[in-house]
PDB file of C-alpha atoms in Angstrom:
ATOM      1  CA  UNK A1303     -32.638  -5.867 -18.938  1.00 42.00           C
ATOM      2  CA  UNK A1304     -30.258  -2.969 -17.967  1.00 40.00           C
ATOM      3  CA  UNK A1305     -27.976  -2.037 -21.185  1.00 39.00           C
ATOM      4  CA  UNK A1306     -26.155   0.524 -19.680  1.00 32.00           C
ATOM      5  CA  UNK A1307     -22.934   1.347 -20.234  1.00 33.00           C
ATOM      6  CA  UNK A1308     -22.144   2.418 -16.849  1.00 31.00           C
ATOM      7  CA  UNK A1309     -23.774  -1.151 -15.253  1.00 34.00           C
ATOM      8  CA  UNK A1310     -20.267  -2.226 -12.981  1.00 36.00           C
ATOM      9  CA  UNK A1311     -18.288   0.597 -14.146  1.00 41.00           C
ATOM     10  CA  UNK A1312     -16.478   2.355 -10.786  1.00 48.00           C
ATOM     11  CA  UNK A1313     -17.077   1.061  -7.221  1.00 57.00           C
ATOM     12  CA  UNK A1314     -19.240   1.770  -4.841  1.00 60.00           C
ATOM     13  CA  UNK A1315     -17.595   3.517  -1.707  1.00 63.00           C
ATOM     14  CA  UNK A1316     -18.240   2.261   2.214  1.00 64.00           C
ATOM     15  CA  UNK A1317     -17.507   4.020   5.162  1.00 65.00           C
ATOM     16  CA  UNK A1318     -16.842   1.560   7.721  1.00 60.00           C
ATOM     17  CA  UNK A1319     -17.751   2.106  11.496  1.00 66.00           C
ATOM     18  CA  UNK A1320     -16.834  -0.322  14.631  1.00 64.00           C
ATOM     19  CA  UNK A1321     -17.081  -3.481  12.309  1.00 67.00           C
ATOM     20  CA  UNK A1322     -20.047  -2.449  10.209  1.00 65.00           C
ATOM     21  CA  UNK A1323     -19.410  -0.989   6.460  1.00 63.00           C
ATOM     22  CA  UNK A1324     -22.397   1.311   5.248  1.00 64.00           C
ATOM     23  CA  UNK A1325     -22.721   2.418   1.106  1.00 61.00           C
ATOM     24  CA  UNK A1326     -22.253   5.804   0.499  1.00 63.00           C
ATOM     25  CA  UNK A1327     -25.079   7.126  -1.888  1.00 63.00           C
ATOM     26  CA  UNK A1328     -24.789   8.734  -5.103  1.00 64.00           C
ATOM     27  CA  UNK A1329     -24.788  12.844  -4.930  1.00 74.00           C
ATOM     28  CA  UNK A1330     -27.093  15.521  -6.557  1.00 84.00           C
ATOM     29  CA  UNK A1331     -25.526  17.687  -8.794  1.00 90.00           C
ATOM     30  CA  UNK A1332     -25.610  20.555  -6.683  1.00 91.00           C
ATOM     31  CA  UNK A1333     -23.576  18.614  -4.354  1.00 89.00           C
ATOM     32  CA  UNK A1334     -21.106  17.773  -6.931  1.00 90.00           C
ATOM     33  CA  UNK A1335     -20.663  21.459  -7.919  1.00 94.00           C
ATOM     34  CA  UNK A1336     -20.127  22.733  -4.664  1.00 94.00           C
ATOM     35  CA  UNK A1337     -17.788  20.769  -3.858  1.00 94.00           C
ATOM     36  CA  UNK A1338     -15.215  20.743  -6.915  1.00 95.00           C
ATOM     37  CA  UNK A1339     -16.203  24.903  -6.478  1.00 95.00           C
ATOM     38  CA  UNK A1340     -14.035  24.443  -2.910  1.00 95.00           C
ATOM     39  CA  UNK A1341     -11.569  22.512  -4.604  1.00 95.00           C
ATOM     40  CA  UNK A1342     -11.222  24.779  -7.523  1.00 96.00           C
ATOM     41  CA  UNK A1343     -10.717  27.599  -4.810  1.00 96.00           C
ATOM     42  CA  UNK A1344      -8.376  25.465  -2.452  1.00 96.00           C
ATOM     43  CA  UNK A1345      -5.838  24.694  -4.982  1.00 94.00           C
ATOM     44  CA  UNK A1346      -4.309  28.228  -5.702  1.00 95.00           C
ATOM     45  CA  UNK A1347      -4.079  29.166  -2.074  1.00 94.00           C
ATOM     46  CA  UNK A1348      -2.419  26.064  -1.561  1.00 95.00           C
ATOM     47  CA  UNK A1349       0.067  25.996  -4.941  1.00 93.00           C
ATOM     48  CA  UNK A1350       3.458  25.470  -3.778  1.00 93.00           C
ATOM     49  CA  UNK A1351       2.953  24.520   0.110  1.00 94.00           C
ATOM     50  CA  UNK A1352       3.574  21.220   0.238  1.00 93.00           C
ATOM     51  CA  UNK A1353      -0.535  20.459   0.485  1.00 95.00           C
ATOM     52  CA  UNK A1354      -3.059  18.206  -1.042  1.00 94.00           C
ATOM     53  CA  UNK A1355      -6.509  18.507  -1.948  1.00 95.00           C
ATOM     54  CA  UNK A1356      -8.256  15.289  -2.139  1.00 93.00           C
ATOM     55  CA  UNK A1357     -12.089  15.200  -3.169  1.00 89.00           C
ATOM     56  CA  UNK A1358     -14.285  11.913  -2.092  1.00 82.00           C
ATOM     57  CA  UNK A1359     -12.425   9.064  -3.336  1.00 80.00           C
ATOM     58  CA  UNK A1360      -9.681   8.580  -0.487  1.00 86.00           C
ATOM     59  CA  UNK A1361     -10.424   7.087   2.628  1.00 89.00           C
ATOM     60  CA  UNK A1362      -9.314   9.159   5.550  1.00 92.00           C
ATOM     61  CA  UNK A1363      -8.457   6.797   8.569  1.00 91.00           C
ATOM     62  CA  UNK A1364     -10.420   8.676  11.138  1.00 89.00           C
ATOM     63  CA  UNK A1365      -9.477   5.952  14.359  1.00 85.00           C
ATOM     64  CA  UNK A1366      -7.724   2.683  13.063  1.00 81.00           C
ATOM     65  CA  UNK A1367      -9.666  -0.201  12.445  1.00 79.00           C
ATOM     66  CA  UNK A1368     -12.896   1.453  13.711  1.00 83.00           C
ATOM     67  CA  UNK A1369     -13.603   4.372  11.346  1.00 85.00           C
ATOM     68  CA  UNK A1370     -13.113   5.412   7.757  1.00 86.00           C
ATOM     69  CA  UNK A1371     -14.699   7.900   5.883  1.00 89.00           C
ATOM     70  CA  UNK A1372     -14.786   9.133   2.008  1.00 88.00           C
ATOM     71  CA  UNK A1373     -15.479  13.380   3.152  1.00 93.00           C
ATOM     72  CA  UNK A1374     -16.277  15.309   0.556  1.00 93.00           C
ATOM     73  CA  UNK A1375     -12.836  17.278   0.543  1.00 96.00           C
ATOM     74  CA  UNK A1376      -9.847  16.966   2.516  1.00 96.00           C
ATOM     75  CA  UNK A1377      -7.252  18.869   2.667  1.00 97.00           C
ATOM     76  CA  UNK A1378      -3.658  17.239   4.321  1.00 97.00           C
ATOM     77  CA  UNK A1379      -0.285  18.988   4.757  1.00 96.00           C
ATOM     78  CA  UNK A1380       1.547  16.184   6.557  1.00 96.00           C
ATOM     79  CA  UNK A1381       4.078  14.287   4.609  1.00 95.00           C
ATOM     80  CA  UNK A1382       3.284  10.813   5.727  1.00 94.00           C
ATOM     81  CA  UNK A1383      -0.042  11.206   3.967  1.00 94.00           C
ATOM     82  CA  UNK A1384       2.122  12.270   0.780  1.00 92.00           C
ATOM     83  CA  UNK A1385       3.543   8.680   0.569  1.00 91.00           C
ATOM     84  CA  UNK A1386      -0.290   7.377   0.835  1.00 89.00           C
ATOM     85  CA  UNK A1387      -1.753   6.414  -2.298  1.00 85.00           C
ATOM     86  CA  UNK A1388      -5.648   5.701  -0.830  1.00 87.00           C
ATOM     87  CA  UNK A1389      -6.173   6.213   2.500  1.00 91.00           C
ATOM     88  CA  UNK A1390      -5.412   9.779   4.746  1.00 94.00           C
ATOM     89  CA  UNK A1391      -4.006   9.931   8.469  1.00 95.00           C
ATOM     90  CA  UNK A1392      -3.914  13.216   8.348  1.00 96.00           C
ATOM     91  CA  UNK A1393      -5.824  16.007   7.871  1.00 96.00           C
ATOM     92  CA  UNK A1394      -5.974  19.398   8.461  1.00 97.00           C
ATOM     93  CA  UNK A1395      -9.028  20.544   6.918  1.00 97.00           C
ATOM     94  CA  UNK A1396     -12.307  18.853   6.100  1.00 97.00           C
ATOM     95  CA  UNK A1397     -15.187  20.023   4.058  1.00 97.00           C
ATOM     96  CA  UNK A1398     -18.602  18.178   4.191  1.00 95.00           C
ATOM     97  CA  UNK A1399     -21.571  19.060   1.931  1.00 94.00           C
ATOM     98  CA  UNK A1400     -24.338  18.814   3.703  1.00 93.00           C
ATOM     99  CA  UNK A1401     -27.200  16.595   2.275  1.00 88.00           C
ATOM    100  CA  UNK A1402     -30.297  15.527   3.772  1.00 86.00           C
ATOM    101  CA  UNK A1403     -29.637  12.149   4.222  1.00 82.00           C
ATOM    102  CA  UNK A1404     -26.115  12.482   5.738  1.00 84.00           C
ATOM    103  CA  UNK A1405     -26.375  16.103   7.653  1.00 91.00           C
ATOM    104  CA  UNK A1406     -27.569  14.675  11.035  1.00 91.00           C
ATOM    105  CA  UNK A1407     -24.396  12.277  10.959  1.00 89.00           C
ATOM    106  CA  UNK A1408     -22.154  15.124   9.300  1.00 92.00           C
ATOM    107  CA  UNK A1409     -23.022  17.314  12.279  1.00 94.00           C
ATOM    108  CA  UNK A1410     -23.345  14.525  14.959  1.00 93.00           C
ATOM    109  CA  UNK A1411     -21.684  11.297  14.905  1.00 90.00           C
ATOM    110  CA  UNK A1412     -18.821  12.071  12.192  1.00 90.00           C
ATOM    111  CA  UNK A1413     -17.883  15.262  13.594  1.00 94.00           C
ATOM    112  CA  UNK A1414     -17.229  13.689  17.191  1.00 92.00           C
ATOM    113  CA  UNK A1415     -14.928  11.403  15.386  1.00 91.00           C
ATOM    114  CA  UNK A1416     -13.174  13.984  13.190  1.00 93.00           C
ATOM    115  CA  UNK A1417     -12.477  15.965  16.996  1.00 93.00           C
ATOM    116  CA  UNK A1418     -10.253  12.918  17.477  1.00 90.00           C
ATOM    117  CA  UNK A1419      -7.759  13.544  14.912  1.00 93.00           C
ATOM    118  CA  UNK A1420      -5.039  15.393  16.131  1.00 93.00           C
ATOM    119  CA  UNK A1421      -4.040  17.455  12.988  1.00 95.00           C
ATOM    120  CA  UNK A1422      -7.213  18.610  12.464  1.00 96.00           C
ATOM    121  CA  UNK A1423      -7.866  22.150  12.416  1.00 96.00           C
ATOM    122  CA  UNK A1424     -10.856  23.118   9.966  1.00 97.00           C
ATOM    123  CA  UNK A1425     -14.318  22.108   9.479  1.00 97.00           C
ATOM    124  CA  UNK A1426     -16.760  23.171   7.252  1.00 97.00           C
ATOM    125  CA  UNK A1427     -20.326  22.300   6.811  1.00 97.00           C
ATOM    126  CA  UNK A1428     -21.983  23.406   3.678  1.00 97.00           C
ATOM    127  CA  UNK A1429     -25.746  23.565   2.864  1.00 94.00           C
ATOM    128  CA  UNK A1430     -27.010  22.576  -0.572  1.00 91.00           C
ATOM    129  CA  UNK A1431     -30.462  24.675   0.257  1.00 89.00           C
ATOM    130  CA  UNK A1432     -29.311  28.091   1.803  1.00 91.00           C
ATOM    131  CA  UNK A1433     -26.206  29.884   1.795  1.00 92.00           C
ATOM    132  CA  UNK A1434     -24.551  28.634   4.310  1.00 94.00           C
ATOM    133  CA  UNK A1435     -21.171  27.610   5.257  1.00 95.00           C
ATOM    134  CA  UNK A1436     -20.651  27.026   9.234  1.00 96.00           C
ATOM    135  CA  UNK A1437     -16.863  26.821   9.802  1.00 96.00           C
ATOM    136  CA  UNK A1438     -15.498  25.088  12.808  1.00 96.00           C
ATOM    137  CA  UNK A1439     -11.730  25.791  13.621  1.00 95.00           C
ATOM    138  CA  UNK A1440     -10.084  23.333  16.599  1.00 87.00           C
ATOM    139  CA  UNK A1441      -7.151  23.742  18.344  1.00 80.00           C
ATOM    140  CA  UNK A1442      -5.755  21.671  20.854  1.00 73.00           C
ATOM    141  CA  UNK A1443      -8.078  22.632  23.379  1.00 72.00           C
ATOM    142  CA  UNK A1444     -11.178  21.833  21.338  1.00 68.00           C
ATOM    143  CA  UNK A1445     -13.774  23.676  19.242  1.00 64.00           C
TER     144      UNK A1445
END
């Protein structure tokens, strides 16, 4: 018998791709740090212009009614995703932290989609076992 206290506490996230939803797994710790580390750093530069930093629990729309995703960070400027209070339409930078279940799709699959989005400018990748950070900057012409 599980006593738990945390037994149905918080929900478990999906990312949902052309009709299929798939459960996002729980992160290591190292993931965890690394990522509030970017948001600790984000905020500051981004005091007073208008921007949010939003860390794994809002849905970002990446193509309507095909593909959501929970990325680790997001960072959106635009003020129609101001007025949103849990899902994104629009964002301008995206950090993923890479882990080894998920890198192969972070790199592959859910980077193709992110390309889509046309305020996107920035995305990082982040390794959890090296020091590495690859940073991939679009324009309107592509990577």
């Amino acid at each position: 018998m599980n006593t738990s206290p945390w037994k149905g506490q918080g929900e478990t996230r999906h990312e949902f791709f052309e009709g299929e939803a798939f459960a996002m797994t729980g992160e290591s710790i190292a993931h965890n740090t690394i990522a509030q580390n970017f948001v600790l750093a984000l905020r500051p530069v981004l005091r007073g212009k208008r921007c949010q930093v939003i860390m794994k629990t809002v849905q970002l729309a990446v193509e309507a009614n095909r593909h959501y995703t929970y990325p680790d960070i997001v960072v959106s400027c635009d003020p129609q995703d101001q007025q949103e209070s849990r899902r994104l339409h629009h964002p301008l930078l995206i950090v993923e932290v890479l882990s080894p279940s998920t890198e192969a799709y972070d790199r592959g699959l859910k980077f193709n989609q992110y390309k889509k989005r046309p305020s996107l400018r920035h995305y990082l990748l982040v390794s959890q076992k090296t020091w590495l950070v690859e940073w991939y900057q679009l324009s309107e012409h592509g990577v």
